[in-house]
Tab-separated table of C-alpha atoms in Angstrom:
chain	number	residue	atom	x	y	z
A	775	LEU	CA	-33.896	2.898	-19.240
A	776	HIS	CA	-37.134	1.040	-18.712
A	777	VAL	CA	-37.504	-2.255	-20.544
A	778	ARG	CA	-40.942	-3.801	-20.638
A	779	SER	CA	-41.436	-7.543	-20.630
A	780	ARG	CA	-42.595	-9.351	-23.757
A	781	ARG	CA	-45.977	-9.885	-22.069
A	782	GLN	CA	-46.327	-6.159	-21.354
A	783	ARG	CA	-45.444	-5.252	-24.921
A	784	GLN	CA	-48.018	-7.664	-26.280
A	785	MET	CA	-50.684	-6.311	-23.933
A	786	CYS	CA	-49.965	-2.765	-25.127
A	787	ILE	CA	-50.230	-3.851	-28.731
A	788	ARG	CA	-53.417	-5.796	-28.084
A	789	ASP	CA	-55.056	-2.670	-26.652
A	790	ARG	CA	-54.716	-0.896	-29.977
A	791	PRO	CA	-57.963	-1.620	-31.844
A	792	GLY	CA	-57.858	-2.704	-35.440
A	793	THR	CA	-54.249	-3.875	-35.486
A	794	ASN	CA	-52.527	-7.218	-35.974
A	795	GLN	CA	-49.225	-6.075	-34.583
A	796	ILE	CA	-48.882	-9.031	-32.213
A	797	ALA	CA	-48.315	-11.206	-35.262
A	798	MET	CA	-45.814	-8.643	-36.503
A	799	VAL	CA	-43.908	-8.796	-33.185
A	800	ASN	CA	-43.754	-12.586	-33.366
A	801	ASP	CA	-42.721	-12.523	-37.017
A	802	THR	CA	-39.940	-10.054	-36.207
A	803	GLN	CA	-38.739	-12.204	-33.334
A	804	ASN	CA	-38.730	-15.333	-35.502
A	805	ALA	CA	-36.835	-13.544	-38.253
A	806	TRP	CA	-34.247	-12.353	-35.728
A	807	LEU	CA	-33.713	-15.871	-34.335
A	808	LYS	CA	-33.159	-17.243	-37.837
A	809	SER	CA	-30.461	-14.682	-38.593
A	810	TRP	CA	-29.048	-13.517	-35.267
A	811	MET	CA	-25.452	-14.136	-36.328
A	812	TRP	CA	-25.922	-11.810	-39.268
A	813	GLN	CA	-27.642	-9.260	-37.044
A	814	TYR	CA	-24.632	-9.337	-34.690
A	815	GLN	CA	-21.924	-9.242	-37.368
A	816	GLN	CA	-20.597	-5.913	-36.083
A	817	PHE	CA	-19.843	-7.626	-32.754
A	818	ILE	CA	-18.756	-11.122	-33.802
A	819	GLY	CA	-17.534	-10.602	-37.352
A	820	ARG	CA	-13.872	-10.141	-36.414
A	821	LYS	CA	-13.832	-13.073	-34.014
A	822	LYS	CA	-12.805	-16.633	-34.741
A	823	PHE	CA	-15.517	-19.243	-34.514
A	824	THR	CA	-13.726	-20.855	-31.566
A	825	ASP	CA	-13.903	-17.586	-29.614
A	826	LEU	CA	-17.709	-17.653	-29.550
A	827	ILE	CA	-20.086	-19.173	-27.001
A	828	LEU	CA	-22.965	-20.560	-29.027
A	829	PRO	CA	-26.430	-21.920	-28.209
A	830	GLY	CA	-26.904	-25.566	-29.044
A	831	THR	CA	-29.315	-28.434	-28.421
A	832	HIS	CA	-28.786	-31.793	-26.700
A	833	ASP	CA	-29.530	-35.023	-28.601
A	834	SER	CA	-30.730	-32.856	-31.439
A	835	GLY	CA	-32.042	-35.675	-33.597
A	836	THR	CA	-34.478	-37.200	-31.098
A	837	TYR	CA	-37.639	-35.313	-32.027
A	838	ASP	CA	-39.144	-38.257	-33.943
A	839	MET	CA	-38.376	-41.541	-32.189
A	840	VAL	CA	-39.338	-44.987	-33.456
A	841	SER	CA	-40.394	-46.380	-30.075
A	842	VAL	CA	-43.447	-44.736	-28.530
A	843	ILE	CA	-42.751	-46.565	-25.265
A	844	GLY	CA	-39.266	-45.085	-24.938
A	845	GLN	CA	-40.170	-41.509	-25.881
A	846	PRO	CA	-40.543	-40.200	-22.297
A	847	TRP	CA	-36.839	-40.936	-21.781
A	848	THR	CA	-35.376	-40.696	-25.281
A	849	LYS	CA	-37.139	-37.744	-26.916
A	850	CYS	CA	-35.167	-34.601	-26.047
A	851	GLN	CA	-36.458	-32.214	-28.738
A	852	ASN	CA	-39.838	-31.166	-30.124
A	853	LEU	CA	-38.558	-29.277	-33.174
A	854	SER	CA	-36.943	-30.663	-36.307
A	855	LEU	CA	-33.275	-29.881	-36.886
A	856	ARG	CA	-34.201	-26.997	-39.151
A	857	GLY	CA	-36.739	-25.847	-36.588
A	858	GLN	CA	-34.056	-25.822	-33.898
A	859	LEU	CA	-31.793	-23.734	-36.133
A	860	GLU	CA	-34.638	-21.341	-36.913
A	861	ALA	CA	-35.188	-21.002	-33.163
A	862	GLY	CA	-31.597	-19.820	-32.723
A	863	ALA	CA	-29.489	-22.951	-32.101
A	864	ARG	CA	-26.172	-23.028	-33.956
A	865	VAL	CA	-24.670	-26.260	-32.599
A	866	LEU	CA	-26.390	-29.599	-33.196
A	867	ASP	CA	-25.520	-32.677	-31.136
A	868	LEU	CA	-25.765	-35.675	-33.489
A	869	ARG	CA	-25.575	-39.281	-32.269
A	870	ILE	CA	-25.214	-41.664	-35.206
A	871	GLY	CA	-26.538	-45.214	-35.352
A	872	PHE	CA	-24.992	-47.698	-37.807
A	873	GLN	CA	-27.358	-50.204	-39.430
A	874	SER	CA	-25.125	-52.405	-41.561
A	875	THR	CA	-27.985	-54.671	-42.623
A	876	GLU	CA	-29.849	-51.758	-44.202
A	877	SER	CA	-29.197	-50.195	-47.591
A	878	GLY	CA	-29.074	-46.666	-48.955
A	879	ASN	CA	-29.902	-43.777	-46.630
A	880	GLU	CA	-31.235	-46.148	-43.943
A	881	ARG	CA	-27.718	-47.313	-43.076
A	882	PHE	CA	-27.089	-44.182	-40.965
A	883	ILE	CA	-29.739	-42.768	-38.631
A	884	LEU	CA	-29.847	-40.447	-35.624
A	885	VAL	CA	-30.205	-42.156	-32.254
A	886	HIS	CA	-30.375	-41.678	-28.492
A	887	ASP	CA	-27.981	-44.382	-27.290
A	888	THR	CA	-29.442	-47.511	-28.928
A	889	TRP	CA	-32.923	-46.014	-29.326
A	890	ARG	CA	-33.606	-45.350	-32.991
A	891	SER	CA	-35.126	-42.227	-34.497
A	892	GLU	CA	-36.912	-41.904	-37.839
A	893	ILE	CA	-34.283	-39.394	-39.024
A	894	THR	CA	-31.570	-40.491	-41.432
A	895	VAL	CA	-28.229	-38.710	-41.632
A	896	HIS	CA	-29.087	-37.821	-45.232
A	897	ASN	CA	-32.287	-36.097	-44.111
A	898	ALA	CA	-30.466	-34.323	-41.258
A	899	LEU	CA	-27.816	-32.899	-43.557
A	900	GLU	CA	-30.432	-31.743	-46.052
A	901	GLN	CA	-32.268	-29.862	-43.303
A	902	VAL	CA	-29.086	-28.078	-42.248
A	903	LYS	CA	-28.112	-27.266	-45.819
A	904	GLY	CA	-31.574	-25.879	-46.482
A	905	PHE	CA	-31.387	-23.616	-43.446
A	906	CYS	CA	-27.916	-22.314	-44.327
A	907	SER	CA	-28.896	-21.691	-47.954
A	908	ALA	CA	-31.876	-19.633	-46.783
A	909	ASN	CA	-29.833	-17.737	-44.141
A	910	SER	CA	-26.491	-16.868	-45.699
A	911	GLY	CA	-25.112	-15.067	-42.641
A	912	GLU	CA	-25.411	-18.066	-40.306
A	913	VAL	CA	-22.773	-20.686	-39.475
A	914	VAL	CA	-23.734	-24.075	-38.006
A	915	LEU	CA	-21.576	-26.643	-36.233
A	916	LEU	CA	-22.546	-30.313	-36.517
A	917	ASP	CA	-21.081	-32.263	-33.615
A	918	PHE	CA	-20.919	-35.907	-34.687
A	919	HIS	CA	-20.619	-36.819	-31.052
A	920	ARG	CA	-21.313	-40.527	-30.660
A	921	PHE	CA	-21.282	-43.550	-32.932
A	922	VAL	CA	-23.474	-46.523	-32.035
A	923	ASP	CA	-23.250	-49.993	-33.571
A	924	LEU	CA	-26.881	-51.098	-33.706
A	925	ASP	CA	-26.433	-54.601	-35.132
A	926	GLY	CA	-22.895	-55.673	-34.192
A	927	ASN	CA	-21.241	-55.246	-37.585
A	928	ALA	CA	-20.037	-51.656	-37.917
A	929	ASP	CA	-16.609	-52.329	-39.430
A	930	GLY	CA	-15.704	-49.619	-41.922
A	931	MET	CA	-18.932	-47.708	-41.432
A	932	LYS	CA	-17.262	-44.623	-39.960
A	933	ASN	CA	-15.268	-44.199	-43.161
A	934	GLU	CA	-18.456	-44.660	-45.157
A	935	LEU	CA	-20.170	-42.012	-43.044
A	936	ILE	CA	-17.268	-39.592	-43.481
A	937	ASP	CA	-17.552	-39.903	-47.266
A	938	ILE	CA	-21.306	-39.280	-47.106
A	939	VAL	CA	-20.876	-36.147	-45.000
A	940	LYS	CA	-18.137	-34.760	-47.268
A	941	ASN	CA	-20.061	-35.445	-50.462
A	942	GLN	CA	-23.404	-34.178	-49.194
A	943	LEU	CA	-22.077	-30.961	-47.660
A	944	GLY	CA	-19.827	-30.233	-50.649
A	945	ASN	CA	-18.737	-26.602	-50.856
A	946	GLN	CA	-20.954	-25.680	-47.908
A	947	MET	CA	-18.470	-27.381	-45.560
A	948	ILE	CA	-15.941	-25.298	-43.610
A	949	GLY	CA	-12.779	-27.386	-43.224
A	950	TYR	CA	-10.525	-27.384	-40.174
A	951	ASP	CA	-7.770	-25.712	-42.189
A	952	ARG	CA	-9.855	-22.515	-41.889
A	953	LYS	CA	-9.934	-22.509	-38.081
A	954	ASP	CA	-7.956	-19.236	-37.870
A	955	GLU	CA	-10.319	-17.301	-40.133
A	956	THR	CA	-12.909	-14.872	-38.791
A	957	MET	CA	-16.669	-14.964	-38.991
A	958	TYR	CA	-16.439	-12.278	-41.665
A	959	ASP	CA	-14.326	-14.694	-43.721
A	960	PHE	CA	-16.842	-17.493	-43.302
A	961	VAL	CA	-19.812	-15.344	-44.296
A	962	ALA	CA	-17.965	-14.053	-47.354
A	963	SER	CA	-17.423	-17.604	-48.630
A	964	SER	CA	-19.748	-20.428	-49.626
A	965	GLY	CA	-18.947	-22.383	-46.447
A	966	ARG	CA	-21.640	-22.353	-43.763
A	967	ILE	CA	-21.389	-25.753	-42.045
A	968	ILE	CA	-18.656	-27.013	-39.708
A	969	PRO	CA	-18.477	-30.796	-39.183
A	970	SER	CA	-16.817	-31.833	-35.909
A	971	TRP	CA	-15.925	-35.460	-35.240
A	972	ASN	CA	-15.680	-36.844	-31.719
A	973	ASP	CA	-13.243	-39.669	-32.475
A	974	ASN	CA	-9.633	-38.618	-32.950
A	975	ASP	CA	-8.619	-42.043	-34.267
A	976	THR	CA	-10.834	-41.734	-37.335
A	977	ARG	CA	-11.223	-37.952	-37.665
A	978	PRO	CA	-10.255	-36.772	-41.162
A	979	ASN	CA	-8.100	-33.658	-41.498
A	980	GLU	CA	-11.015	-31.658	-42.912
A	981	PHE	CA	-13.223	-32.217	-39.858
A	982	TRP	CA	-12.948	-30.184	-36.660
A	983	PRO	CA	-12.290	-31.895	-33.302
A	984	GLY	CA	-15.329	-33.030	-31.353
A	985	VAL	CA	-17.112	-30.728	-28.937
A	986	ASN	CA	-16.224	-31.223	-25.268
A	987	GLN	CA	-19.601	-31.921	-23.706
A	988	GLU	CA	-20.270	-31.842	-19.971
A	989	TRP	CA	-23.002	-33.694	-18.082
A	990	PHE	CA	-23.823	-31.794	-14.873
A	991	ASN	CA	-26.656	-34.087	-13.724
A	992	LYS	CA	-28.747	-31.275	-12.218
A	993	GLN	CA	-32.504	-31.393	-11.818
A	994	THR	CA	-33.439	-27.701	-11.974
A	995	LYS	CA	-32.620	-24.985	-14.469
A	996	ASP	CA	-31.309	-22.716	-11.703
A	997	GLU	CA	-28.797	-25.344	-10.566
A	998	LEU	CA	-27.770	-25.959	-14.156
A	999	TYR	CA	-27.391	-22.241	-14.859
A	1000	ASP	CA	-25.265	-21.612	-11.750
A	1001	LEU	CA	-22.959	-24.540	-12.462
A	1002	SER	CA	-22.669	-23.518	-16.110
A	1003	LEU	CA	-21.454	-20.045	-15.074
A	1004	ILE	CA	-18.822	-21.599	-12.817
A	1005	HIS	CA	-17.714	-23.965	-15.562
A	1006	ILE	CA	-17.480	-21.221	-18.188
A	1007	SER	CA	-15.406	-19.023	-15.870
A	1008	GLU	CA	-12.723	-21.693	-15.366
A	1009	PRO	CA	-9.609	-20.669	-17.307
A	1010	THR	CA	-8.666	-24.316	-17.908
A	1011	ARG	CA	-12.061	-25.395	-19.244
A	1012	PRO	CA	-11.962	-27.619	-22.363
A	1013	ARG	CA	-12.270	-25.804	-25.675
A	1014	LEU	CA	-13.431	-26.913	-29.084
A	1015	ILE	CA	-9.825	-27.041	-30.285
């Protein structure tokens, strides 16, 4: 079996006069990334969500930062949350900043440590809901991973945030009581979005436990890849649940 590289395929297509098939190749690839879970249902449909290894993004909400000065260190993404999902990610790493002096949607924003983004939690959830409504075979996990008090008065704000997430996701939320169901079960229902909460003291019963994240502190992708393989192969590695 001979598999040509993407570059070779495009060169072959380009050599055919009078065609626009390069655009067709890219469109097909984009469509596949948006719906790869659905495309792979025959392989993953009978598995539980916790049995899957899924692609995700780090500091997912840092694509539009308030501070231009801090962007070289704080901006980790170039695509919006929906753009990341359309590019194939199915786990989003959300760091939440509490702004108790603000009102309405501005009270909860996405942050990188104490660096603020322009993205509110309301906007983030709407992006995810929009993606899942347009791609009914896809399931997304939202890892509410860190909670940052930005003005020193965050009392009660986690409970307020929990209520916002529950109300905004509505029947699109997959509760933790469904953890033993299969991907087929999820796709057959209205639920498409899994909220996980990285604080056991305040985690509501409906939310899944937080994702166990690892920081390998490697400077090259090869080092990161090799260490990731070792970590994944460890039988005692932390799991989602």
